[in-house]
C-alpha positions as a printed Julia matrix, in Angstrom:
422×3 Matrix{Float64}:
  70.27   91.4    -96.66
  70.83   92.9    -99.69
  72.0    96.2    -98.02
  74.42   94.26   -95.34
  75.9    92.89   -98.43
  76.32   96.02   -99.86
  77.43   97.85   -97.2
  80.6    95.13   -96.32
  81.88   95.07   -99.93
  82.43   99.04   -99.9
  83.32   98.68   -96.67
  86.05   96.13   -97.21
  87.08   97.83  -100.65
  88.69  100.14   -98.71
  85.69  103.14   -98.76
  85.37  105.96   -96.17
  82.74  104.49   -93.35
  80.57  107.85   -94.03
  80.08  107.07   -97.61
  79.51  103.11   -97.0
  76.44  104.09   -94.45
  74.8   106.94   -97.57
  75.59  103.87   -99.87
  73.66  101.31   -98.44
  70.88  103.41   -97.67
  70.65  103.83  -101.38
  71.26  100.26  -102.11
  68.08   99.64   -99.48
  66.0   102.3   -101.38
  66.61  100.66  -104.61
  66.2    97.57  -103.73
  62.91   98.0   -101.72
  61.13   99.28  -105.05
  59.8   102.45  -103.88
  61.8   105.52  -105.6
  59.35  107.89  -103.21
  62.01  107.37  -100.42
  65.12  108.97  -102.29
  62.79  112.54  -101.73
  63.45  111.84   -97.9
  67.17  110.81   -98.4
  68.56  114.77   -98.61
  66.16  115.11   -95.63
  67.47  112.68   -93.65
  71.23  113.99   -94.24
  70.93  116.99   -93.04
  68.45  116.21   -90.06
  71.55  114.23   -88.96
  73.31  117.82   -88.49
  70.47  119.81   -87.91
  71.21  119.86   -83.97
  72.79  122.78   -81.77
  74.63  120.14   -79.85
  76.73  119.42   -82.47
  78.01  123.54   -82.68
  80.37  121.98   -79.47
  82.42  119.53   -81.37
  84.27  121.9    -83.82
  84.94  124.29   -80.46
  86.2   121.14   -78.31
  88.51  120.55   -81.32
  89.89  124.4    -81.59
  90.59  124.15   -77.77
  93.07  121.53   -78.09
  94.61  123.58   -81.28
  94.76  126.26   -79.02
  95.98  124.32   -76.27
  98.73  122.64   -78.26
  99.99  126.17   -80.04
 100.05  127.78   -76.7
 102.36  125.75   -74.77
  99.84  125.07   -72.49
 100.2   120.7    -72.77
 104.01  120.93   -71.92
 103.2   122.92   -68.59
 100.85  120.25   -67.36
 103.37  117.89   -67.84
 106.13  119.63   -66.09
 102.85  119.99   -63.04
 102.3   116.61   -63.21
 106.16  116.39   -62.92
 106.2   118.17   -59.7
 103.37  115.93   -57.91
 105.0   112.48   -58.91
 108.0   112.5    -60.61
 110.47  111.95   -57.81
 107.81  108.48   -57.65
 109.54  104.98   -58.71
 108.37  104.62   -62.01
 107.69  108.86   -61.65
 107.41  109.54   -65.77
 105.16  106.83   -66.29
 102.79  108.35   -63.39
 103.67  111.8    -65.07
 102.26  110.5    -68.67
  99.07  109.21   -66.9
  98.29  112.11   -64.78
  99.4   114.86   -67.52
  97.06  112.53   -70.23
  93.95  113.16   -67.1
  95.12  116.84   -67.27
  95.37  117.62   -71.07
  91.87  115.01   -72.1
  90.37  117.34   -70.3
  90.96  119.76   -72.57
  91.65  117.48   -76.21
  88.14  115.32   -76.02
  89.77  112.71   -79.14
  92.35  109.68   -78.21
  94.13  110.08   -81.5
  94.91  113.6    -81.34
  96.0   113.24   -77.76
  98.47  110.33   -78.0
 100.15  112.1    -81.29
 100.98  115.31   -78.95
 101.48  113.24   -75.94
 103.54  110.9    -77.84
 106.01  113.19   -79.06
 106.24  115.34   -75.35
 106.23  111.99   -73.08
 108.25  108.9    -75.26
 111.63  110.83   -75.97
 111.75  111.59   -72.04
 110.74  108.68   -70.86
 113.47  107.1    -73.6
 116.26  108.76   -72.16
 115.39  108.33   -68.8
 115.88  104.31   -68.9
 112.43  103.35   -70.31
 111.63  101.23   -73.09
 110.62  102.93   -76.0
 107.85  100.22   -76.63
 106.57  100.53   -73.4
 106.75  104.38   -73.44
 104.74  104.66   -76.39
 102.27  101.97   -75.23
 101.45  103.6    -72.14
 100.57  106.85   -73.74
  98.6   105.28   -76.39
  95.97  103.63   -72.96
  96.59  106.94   -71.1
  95.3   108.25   -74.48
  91.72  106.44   -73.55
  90.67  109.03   -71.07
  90.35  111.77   -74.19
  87.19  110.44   -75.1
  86.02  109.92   -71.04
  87.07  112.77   -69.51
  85.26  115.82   -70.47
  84.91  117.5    -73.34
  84.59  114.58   -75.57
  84.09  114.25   -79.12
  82.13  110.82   -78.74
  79.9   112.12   -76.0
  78.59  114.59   -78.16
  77.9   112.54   -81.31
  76.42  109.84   -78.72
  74.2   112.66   -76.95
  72.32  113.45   -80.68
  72.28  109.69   -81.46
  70.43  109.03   -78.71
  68.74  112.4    -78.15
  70.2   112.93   -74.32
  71.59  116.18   -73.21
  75.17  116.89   -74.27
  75.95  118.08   -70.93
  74.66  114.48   -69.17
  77.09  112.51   -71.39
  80.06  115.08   -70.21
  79.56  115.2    -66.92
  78.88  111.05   -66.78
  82.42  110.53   -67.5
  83.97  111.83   -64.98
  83.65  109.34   -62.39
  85.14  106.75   -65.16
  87.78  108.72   -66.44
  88.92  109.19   -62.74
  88.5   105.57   -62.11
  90.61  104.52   -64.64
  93.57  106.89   -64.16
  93.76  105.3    -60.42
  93.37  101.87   -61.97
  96.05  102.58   -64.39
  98.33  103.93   -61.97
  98.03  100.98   -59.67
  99.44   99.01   -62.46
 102.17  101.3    -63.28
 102.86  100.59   -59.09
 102.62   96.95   -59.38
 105.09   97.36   -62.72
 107.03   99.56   -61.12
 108.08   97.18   -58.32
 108.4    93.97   -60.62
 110.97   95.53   -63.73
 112.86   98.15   -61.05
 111.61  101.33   -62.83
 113.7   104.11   -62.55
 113.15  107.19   -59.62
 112.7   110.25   -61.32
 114.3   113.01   -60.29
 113.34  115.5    -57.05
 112.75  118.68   -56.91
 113.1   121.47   -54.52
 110.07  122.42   -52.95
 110.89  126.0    -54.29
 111.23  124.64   -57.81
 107.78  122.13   -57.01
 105.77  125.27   -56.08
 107.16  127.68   -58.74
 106.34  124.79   -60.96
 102.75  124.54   -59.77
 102.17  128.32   -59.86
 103.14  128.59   -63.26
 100.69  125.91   -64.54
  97.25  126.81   -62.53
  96.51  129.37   -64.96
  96.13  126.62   -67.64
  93.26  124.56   -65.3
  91.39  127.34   -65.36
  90.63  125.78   -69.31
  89.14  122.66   -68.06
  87.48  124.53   -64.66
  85.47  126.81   -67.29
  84.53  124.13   -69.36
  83.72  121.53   -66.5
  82.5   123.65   -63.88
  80.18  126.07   -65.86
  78.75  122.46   -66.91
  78.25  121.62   -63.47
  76.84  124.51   -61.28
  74.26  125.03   -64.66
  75.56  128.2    -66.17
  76.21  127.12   -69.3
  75.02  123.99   -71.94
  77.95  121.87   -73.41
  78.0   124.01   -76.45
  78.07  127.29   -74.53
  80.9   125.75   -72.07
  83.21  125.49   -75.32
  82.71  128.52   -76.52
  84.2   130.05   -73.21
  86.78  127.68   -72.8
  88.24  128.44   -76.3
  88.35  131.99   -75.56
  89.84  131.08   -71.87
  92.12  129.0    -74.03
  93.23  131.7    -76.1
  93.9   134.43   -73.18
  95.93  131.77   -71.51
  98.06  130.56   -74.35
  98.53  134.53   -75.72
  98.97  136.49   -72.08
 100.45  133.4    -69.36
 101.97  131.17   -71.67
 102.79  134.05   -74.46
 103.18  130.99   -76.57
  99.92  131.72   -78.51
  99.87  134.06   -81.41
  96.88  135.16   -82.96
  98.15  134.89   -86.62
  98.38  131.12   -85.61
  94.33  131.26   -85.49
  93.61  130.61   -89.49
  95.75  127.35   -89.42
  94.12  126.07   -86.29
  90.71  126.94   -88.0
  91.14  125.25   -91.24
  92.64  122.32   -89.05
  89.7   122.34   -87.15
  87.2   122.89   -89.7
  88.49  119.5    -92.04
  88.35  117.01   -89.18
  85.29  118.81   -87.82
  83.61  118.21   -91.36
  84.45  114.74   -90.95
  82.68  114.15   -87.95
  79.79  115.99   -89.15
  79.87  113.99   -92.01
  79.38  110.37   -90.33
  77.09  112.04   -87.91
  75.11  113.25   -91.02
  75.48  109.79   -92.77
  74.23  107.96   -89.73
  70.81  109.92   -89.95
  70.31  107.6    -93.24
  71.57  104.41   -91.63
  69.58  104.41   -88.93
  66.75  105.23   -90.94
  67.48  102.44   -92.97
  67.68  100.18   -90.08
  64.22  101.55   -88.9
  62.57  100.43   -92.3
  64.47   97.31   -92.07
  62.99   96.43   -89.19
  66.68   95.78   -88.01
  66.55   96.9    -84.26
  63.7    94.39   -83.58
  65.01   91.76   -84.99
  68.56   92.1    -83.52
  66.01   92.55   -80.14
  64.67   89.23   -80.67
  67.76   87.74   -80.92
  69.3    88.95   -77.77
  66.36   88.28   -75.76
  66.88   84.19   -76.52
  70.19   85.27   -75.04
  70.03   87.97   -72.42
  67.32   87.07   -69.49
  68.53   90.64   -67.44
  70.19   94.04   -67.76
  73.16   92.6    -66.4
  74.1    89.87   -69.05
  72.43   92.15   -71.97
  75.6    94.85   -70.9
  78.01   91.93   -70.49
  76.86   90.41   -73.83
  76.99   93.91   -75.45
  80.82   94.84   -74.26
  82.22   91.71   -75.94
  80.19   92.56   -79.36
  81.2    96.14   -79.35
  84.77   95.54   -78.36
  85.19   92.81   -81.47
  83.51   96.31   -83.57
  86.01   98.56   -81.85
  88.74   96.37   -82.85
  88.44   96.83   -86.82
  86.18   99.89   -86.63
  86.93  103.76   -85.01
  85.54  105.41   -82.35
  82.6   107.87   -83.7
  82.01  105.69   -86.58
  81.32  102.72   -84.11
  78.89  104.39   -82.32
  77.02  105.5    -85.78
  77.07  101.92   -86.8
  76.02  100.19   -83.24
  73.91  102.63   -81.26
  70.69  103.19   -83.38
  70.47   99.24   -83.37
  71.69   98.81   -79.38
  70.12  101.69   -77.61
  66.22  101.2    -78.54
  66.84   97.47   -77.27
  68.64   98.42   -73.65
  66.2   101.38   -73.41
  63.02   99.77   -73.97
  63.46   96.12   -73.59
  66.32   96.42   -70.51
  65.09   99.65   -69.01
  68.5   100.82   -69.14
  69.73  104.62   -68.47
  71.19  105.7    -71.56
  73.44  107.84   -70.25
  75.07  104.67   -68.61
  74.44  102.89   -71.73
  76.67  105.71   -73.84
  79.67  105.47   -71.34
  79.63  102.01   -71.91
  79.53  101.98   -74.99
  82.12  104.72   -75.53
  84.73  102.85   -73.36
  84.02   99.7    -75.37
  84.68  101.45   -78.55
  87.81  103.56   -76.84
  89.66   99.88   -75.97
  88.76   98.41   -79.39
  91.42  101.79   -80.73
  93.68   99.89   -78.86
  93.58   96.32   -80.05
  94.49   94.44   -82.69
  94.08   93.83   -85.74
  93.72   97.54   -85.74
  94.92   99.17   -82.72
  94.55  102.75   -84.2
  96.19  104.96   -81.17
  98.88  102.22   -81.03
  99.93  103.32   -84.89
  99.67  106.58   -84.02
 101.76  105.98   -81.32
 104.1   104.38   -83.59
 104.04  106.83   -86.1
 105.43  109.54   -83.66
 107.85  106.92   -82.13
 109.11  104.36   -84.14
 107.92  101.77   -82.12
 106.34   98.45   -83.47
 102.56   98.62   -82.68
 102.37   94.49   -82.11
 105.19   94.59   -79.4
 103.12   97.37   -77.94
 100.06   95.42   -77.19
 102.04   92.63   -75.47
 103.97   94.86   -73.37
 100.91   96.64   -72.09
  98.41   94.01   -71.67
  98.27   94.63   -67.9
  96.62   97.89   -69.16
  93.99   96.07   -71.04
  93.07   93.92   -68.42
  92.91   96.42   -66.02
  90.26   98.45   -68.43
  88.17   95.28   -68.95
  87.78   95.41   -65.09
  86.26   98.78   -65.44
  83.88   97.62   -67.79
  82.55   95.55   -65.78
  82.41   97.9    -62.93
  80.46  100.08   -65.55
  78.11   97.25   -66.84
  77.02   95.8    -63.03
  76.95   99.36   -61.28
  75.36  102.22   -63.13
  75.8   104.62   -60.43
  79.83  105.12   -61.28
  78.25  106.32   -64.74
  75.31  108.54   -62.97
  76.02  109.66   -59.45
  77.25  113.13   -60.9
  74.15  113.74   -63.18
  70.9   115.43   -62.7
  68.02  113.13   -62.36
């Protein structure tokens, strides 16, 4: 009690979420009266890190540095361009399908909607859209960073709960698909309602020249995603290649890419690297916390009075963890909610937990874009100018529509597994 206490009035005084976890874990040695346990605290910090897994996230992030200082993100749009465009409603199909394209590639839902958000809004602004709207859309298109693989989330998930990084990758495919179809059916059904405008058509010269001159840059995600797949490579191994393919695409297709751009991109990668690290190491002491708390099992007992089947235990978790997701980030969610969550739908539910992570990573995903928070709707703002409230309204058909997924997600597991190894 004493540590819950603790832990809210950092939280609320405005402290980083990585030092409010290695807070209360001191708060909860203190107060338990045995000293002994602050020998075990350094332990537990770097245990957090002390996993090969985590060598991926750092490489995920210098791919989409790469990809961003190479040019390659503006050719999938103009690809994406040259499939739909000439659509009703064609640039709002374009910012879905080039988000699918590039989160392959980006992994992290902030970082994607700030470069997305200053290629797509201006475009779509001058084409007859409204800016709100514009920016809206890209912040949900923004979601399937953290689905699609690589993914940031997926990795700190996979060491939280001690699965294969690979699994968690490869699981969110069928969802990140899923919800780019879902989300262009409502761009359709919007599209006929408010009269969007036609984009223009091209000549099927200038459509295949177009396509041509973007294939190069798939062969990022193909690398990454298919070495995955046919077992060549781990997750970690996988981004190692796929920065380097990154690289020789950006410096000898897209000759957009200069090496003496590489120490920025590393130093830019390192800091928000080091953050990530640093909640994953904090979370080592929080959940060992928890453990001596006896937290998990009562939390267990709780949900049991409530929860008679898998079913309504997933249900029952999506509304708790999108209320989290609402005031709390993505990775830091999943530090705070999956050493308490997973132990109870693994041993008490009997649940896969590579379902359970996908759910839980597209709960915490839609919580980044509600309020009071909304994170990727002020970064959205930030690039754009527009005003994050107005943005929610506008796009609420695009928060419905990803509720329905969760519940595809919670009844069938199979959308989450059917890709990955037994």
């Amino acid at each position: 009690m004493v540590t819950g206490a603790a832990f809210a009035a950092v939280m609320l005084a405005g402290v980083p979420i990585g030092l409010c976890l290695c807070l209360a874990g001191m708060v909860y040695i203190a107060a338990s009266g045995n000293p002994l346990l602050f020998q075990s605290y350094p332990m537990q910090l770097f245990g957090g890190v002390d996993s090969y897994g985590l060598i991926a996230i750092p490489l995920f992030i210098l791919i989409g540095e790469i990809m961003n200082g190479g040019g390659i993100t503006r050719r999938i749009v103009e690809m994406a361009m040259a499939f739909v465009g000439a659509l009703r409603g064609g640039l709002a199909y374009v910012n879905v399908l080039a988000n699918m394209f590039v989160s392959s590639i980006l992994g992290s839902a902030t970082a994607q909607v700030a470069i997305m958000a200053q290629i797509m809004v201006p475009e779509m602004e001058r084409k007859g859209y409204d800016r709100t709207f514009a920016a809206g859309l890209t912040a949900y298109a923004g979601m399937l960073g953290p689905i699609i693989p690589p993914s940031v989330m997926f990795v700190v998930y996979s060491v939280l709960a001690q699965v294969p990084v690979s699994d968690m990758l490869i699981a969110g495919i069928i969802p990140g698909v899923i919800l780019t179809v879902l989300f262009c059916l409502v761009i359709a059904v919007l599209g006929w309602v408010h009269g969007f405008p036609a984009g223009e058509a091209m000549s099927l010269r200038r459509r295949v020249r177009t396509v041509l001159g973007a294939l190069p840059t798939l062969s990022i995600p193909v690398v990454i995603v298919g070495s995955i797949l046919s077992g060549l490579a781990n997750a970690t191994e996988a981004a190692a290649v796929g920065t380097v393919a990154a690289a020789l695409v950006g410096r000898y297709w897209t000759r957009e890419f200069d090496f003496r751009q590489l120490p920025a991109m590393l130093g830019r990668a390192g800091i928000y690297s080091a953050i990530v690290l640093f909640l994953v190491a904090a979370a080592a002491v929080f959940s060992w916390v928890l453990v001596f708390g006896k937290v998990p099992q009562d939390v267990a007992g709780w949900i049991r009075t409530v929860a008679k089947d898998p079913v309504t235990f997933m249900l029952l978790v999506n509304v708790i963890l999108i209320v989290i997701g609402t005031v709390i980030d993505g990775v830091p969610g999943l530090i705070m909610t999956v050493p308490i969550l997973l132990p109870i739908a693994t041993e008490v539910y009997h649940i896969d937990p590579r379902h359970f992570g996908v759910v839980v990573t597209v709960n915490l995903v839609l919580g980044l874009l509600s309020p009071p928070v909304g994170l990727c709707f002020f970064v959205a703002a930030a690039v754009t100018g527009a005003k994050p409230g107005r943005m929610f309204l506008v796009t609420l058909p695009f928060f419905f529509i990803s509720c329905v997924l969760l519940l595809l997600l919670s009844v069938w597991p199979g959308l989450s597994l059917a890709l990955v190894k037994p």
